Amino acid sequence: MPGIYGFAKAGGLTSTSLSGVANAMRLYDHFAQDELFEDDSLAASRAHLGAIAQKSSPAVLDNVRVWVEGEAYNHRNVADSLKLKKSSFADLLLEAYVKSKLDVFLNRIDGYFCAALYDADRQQVKLISDRYGMRMLYWYAKNGSFAWGSEVKAILACEGVDKTIDPTSYECFMDLGYLLGEHTWFEKIKLIKPATALTYDLKTQQIEQHYYWTWAEIKPSQFTFDEAVEELGKRFITAVERRFDPGKNVGVALSGGLDSRAIFAAANYLYPDFKGYAYTFGIPNCDDITIAKQVISRSNWTHESFHFNDKNWFQPRLEKVWNTDGMHDMMHMHGGEFIKEIAAKMDINLNGYSGDAIFGGGFLTRVPLNTRITKENSRAFYKNFAGLANIDDVLYEIERVEPNLQMNRVRRFTAMGTVNGLIAVEQRKPFFDNACVELIFSIPDEYRLNNKLYSMMLQKVFPKYFKDIPWQKTGKPAGVVDPPSMPKRAVNKVMRQLKAAIGIKSSKGYTNYKAWIRSPGIAEYLMRLLDPSTAIYPTITKQDCLTGYLKPHLDNPMLDKSNQILRAATIEIYLRKVNGKDMPN
């Protein structure tokens, strides 16, 4: 994704690195490139899409500069409460810093951003993440060298960076499909924590980090269930309103689920005459496309369907492994194949990011309710890797398991799909509106269990789009509960497996990786890619992914090792790119 980047000139990183870093960040010609700033101590800049926020950077005040990627939605209200006078978000960051109000300003900001602030007089750099760390920002420090970037590749482009592989990353990625905590593929390159201000002193080369907000600030409320339903509806409409401008080219990626439809419904509630654009991807006649068309038919919006098949899914994902710095499993890069066509129709996507997990309590059936996270109660998600997820951190001092899951399972996995889309379309995430999140985690977990609160809110506030249109997950409208018996579930599972084995497609899913991997062109490419005699991955693991995963999958039509195969392929493709090694022909 585009974003901010820079480095301190001490520790062996020189000014000759800046143009190389800029080139590494400018993945596509349509990226806008801000001026390349340099002085005796530091070099920095930003690449961006030009669709939101500041059109150029840095913003400057009293010899202090700030580079911002992303935006805030309530900065004017916060500024008024703190008696700040500037208007833009970047300028307000500077004013708050100069007036020693930065932490309290950030504490109240609702936004999706990262920033780098440079105080030339104090000789300090401050890296800032948004409250939930949704806008990725990585940093590197070793032996007096310091660098940062919205993409790892920006740091790798600096001369002299230590590229030692993090010893925990391979097993974690292969087992979970994502990394945890601050970890990347490299031991010395870290992802900034959520709600964090990290300060690097250019003179002393010391690093200090602190949280400007923690989950403990969310206190229990006294809402009854019915009051919570009412309040959630109000806050969600406000969240969408803050992120939806009918004068902008805004659209929605619409699926058969509840989250994107909820955003779409709120937008239509606010602007019933608006003629927007929505799209859905999947295999022909899948439930997602069928349901999306039904939803769209009740509006003035236009809709477009994009179809996956065994010919068009694989090749476009090769470059997207690099775009996401090897941290997005190829299996879950859904829709990236069509990003150019989508970007021609919209500049900003209202993203249903984690709505089911936050509003719907999607994690609650697997964890204890109203309880702080521990290694034991997080095992259903992290398995044996909980030690990498900062579970004991003061950030998570709240009687809930989910905040840590949101900052790891969601931030490190789900958000990488957003990163893939950010190469062409800006993203806004209404479900992570501060007021909505604060409400959700102030009420008892029982309210959300089995999607109860969410379904009730949708049915009450947006009946036009939820009363009789089914949810892809259940085949019934949201809130209608009719779970099949245990014998019926067992029979259904066997039937799905048999159908898949003989090539009968299910309308439930929108991909068929199990079969697609077996198509001759893909199978042959993966054989060459994962051959341990020519691959790079054997330098970081003793596993033979060819004989352990790919060959058994190809030899047995009842076996499905798609997850392991595509995770291994993701790792190998990324390592080849990092090491300048060609891909198989």
mmCIF file of N, CA, C and O in Angstrom, residues 25 97 122 147 161 188 292 353 378 402 482 516 580:
data_model
loop_
_atom_site.group_PDB
_atom_site.id
_atom_site.type_symbol
_atom_site.label_atom_id
_atom_site.label_comp_id
_atom_site.label_asym_id
_atom_site.label_seq_id
_atom_site.Cartn_x
_atom_site.Cartn_y
_atom_site.Cartn_z
ATOM 1 N N MET A 25 8.648 2.249 -2.663
ATOM 2 C CA MET A 25 7.290 2.545 -2.218
ATOM 3 C C MET A 25 6.340 2.843 -3.376
ATOM 4 O O MET A 25 5.140 2.599 -3.282
ATOM 5 N N TYR A 97 0.969 19.008 19.151
ATOM 6 C CA TYR A 97 2.328 18.678 19.605
ATOM 7 C C TYR A 97 3.023 19.907 20.175
ATOM 8 O O TYR A 97 3.586 19.864 21.282
ATOM 9 N N ARG A 122 14.485 19.546 18.562
ATOM 10 C CA ARG A 122 14.724 18.542 19.599
ATOM 11 C C ARG A 122 15.455 17.314 19.069
ATOM 12 O O ARG A 122 15.869 16.455 19.845
ATOM 13 N N ALA A 147 14.690 3.433 10.855
ATOM 14 C CA ALA A 147 13.933 3.673 9.634
ATOM 15 C C ALA A 147 12.481 3.271 9.859
ATOM 16 O O ALA A 147 12.175 2.504 10.778
ATOM 17 N N VAL A 161 20.406 -2.516 5.967
ATOM 18 C CA VAL A 161 19.405 -3.051 6.886
ATOM 19 C C VAL A 161 19.649 -4.537 7.132
ATOM 20 O O VAL A 161 19.924 -5.310 6.208
ATOM 21 N N LYS A 188 14.430 -7.694 13.013
ATOM 22 C CA LYS A 188 14.647 -6.318 13.442
ATOM 23 C C LYS A 188 13.602 -5.340 12.908
ATOM 24 O O LYS A 188 13.669 -4.151 13.203
ATOM 25 N N ALA A 292 -26.404 -10.297 -3.203
ATOM 26 C CA ALA A 292 -26.041 -8.903 -3.476
ATOM 27 C C ALA A 292 -26.964 -8.302 -4.531
ATOM 28 O O ALA A 292 -27.401 -7.144 -4.405
ATOM 29 N N TYR A 353 -15.064 -4.266 7.301
ATOM 30 C CA TYR A 353 -13.988 -4.810 8.120
ATOM 31 C C TYR A 353 -14.427 -5.155 9.543
ATOM 32 O O TYR A 353 -14.789 -4.290 10.322
ATOM 33 N N SER A 378 -7.113 -18.009 24.834
ATOM 34 C CA SER A 378 -6.893 -17.569 23.448
ATOM 35 C C SER A 378 -6.390 -18.700 22.558
ATOM 36 O O SER A 378 -6.171 -18.505 21.362
ATOM 37 N N GLU A 402 -11.809 -10.359 23.406
ATOM 38 C CA GLU A 402 -11.836 -9.902 22.016
ATOM 39 C C GLU A 402 -10.876 -8.767 21.641
ATOM 40 O O GLU A 402 -10.361 -8.771 20.521
ATOM 41 N N ASP A 482 -32.485 -21.396 13.208
ATOM 42 C CA ASP A 482 -33.048 -22.735 13.013
ATOM 43 C C ASP A 482 -31.904 -23.696 12.752
ATOM 44 O O ASP A 482 -31.738 -24.207 11.642
ATOM 45 N N TRP A 516 -8.912 -25.876 -7.983
ATOM 46 C CA TRP A 516 -8.105 -24.996 -8.829
ATOM 47 C C TRP A 516 -6.614 -25.311 -8.722
ATOM 48 O O TRP A 516 -5.878 -25.176 -9.701
ATOM 49 N N GLY A 580 15.942 -11.345 -4.592
ATOM 50 C CA GLY A 580 16.229 -11.074 -5.998
ATOM 51 C C GLY A 580 16.332 -12.310 -6.853
ATOM 52 O O GLY A 580 17.018 -12.299 -7.887
#
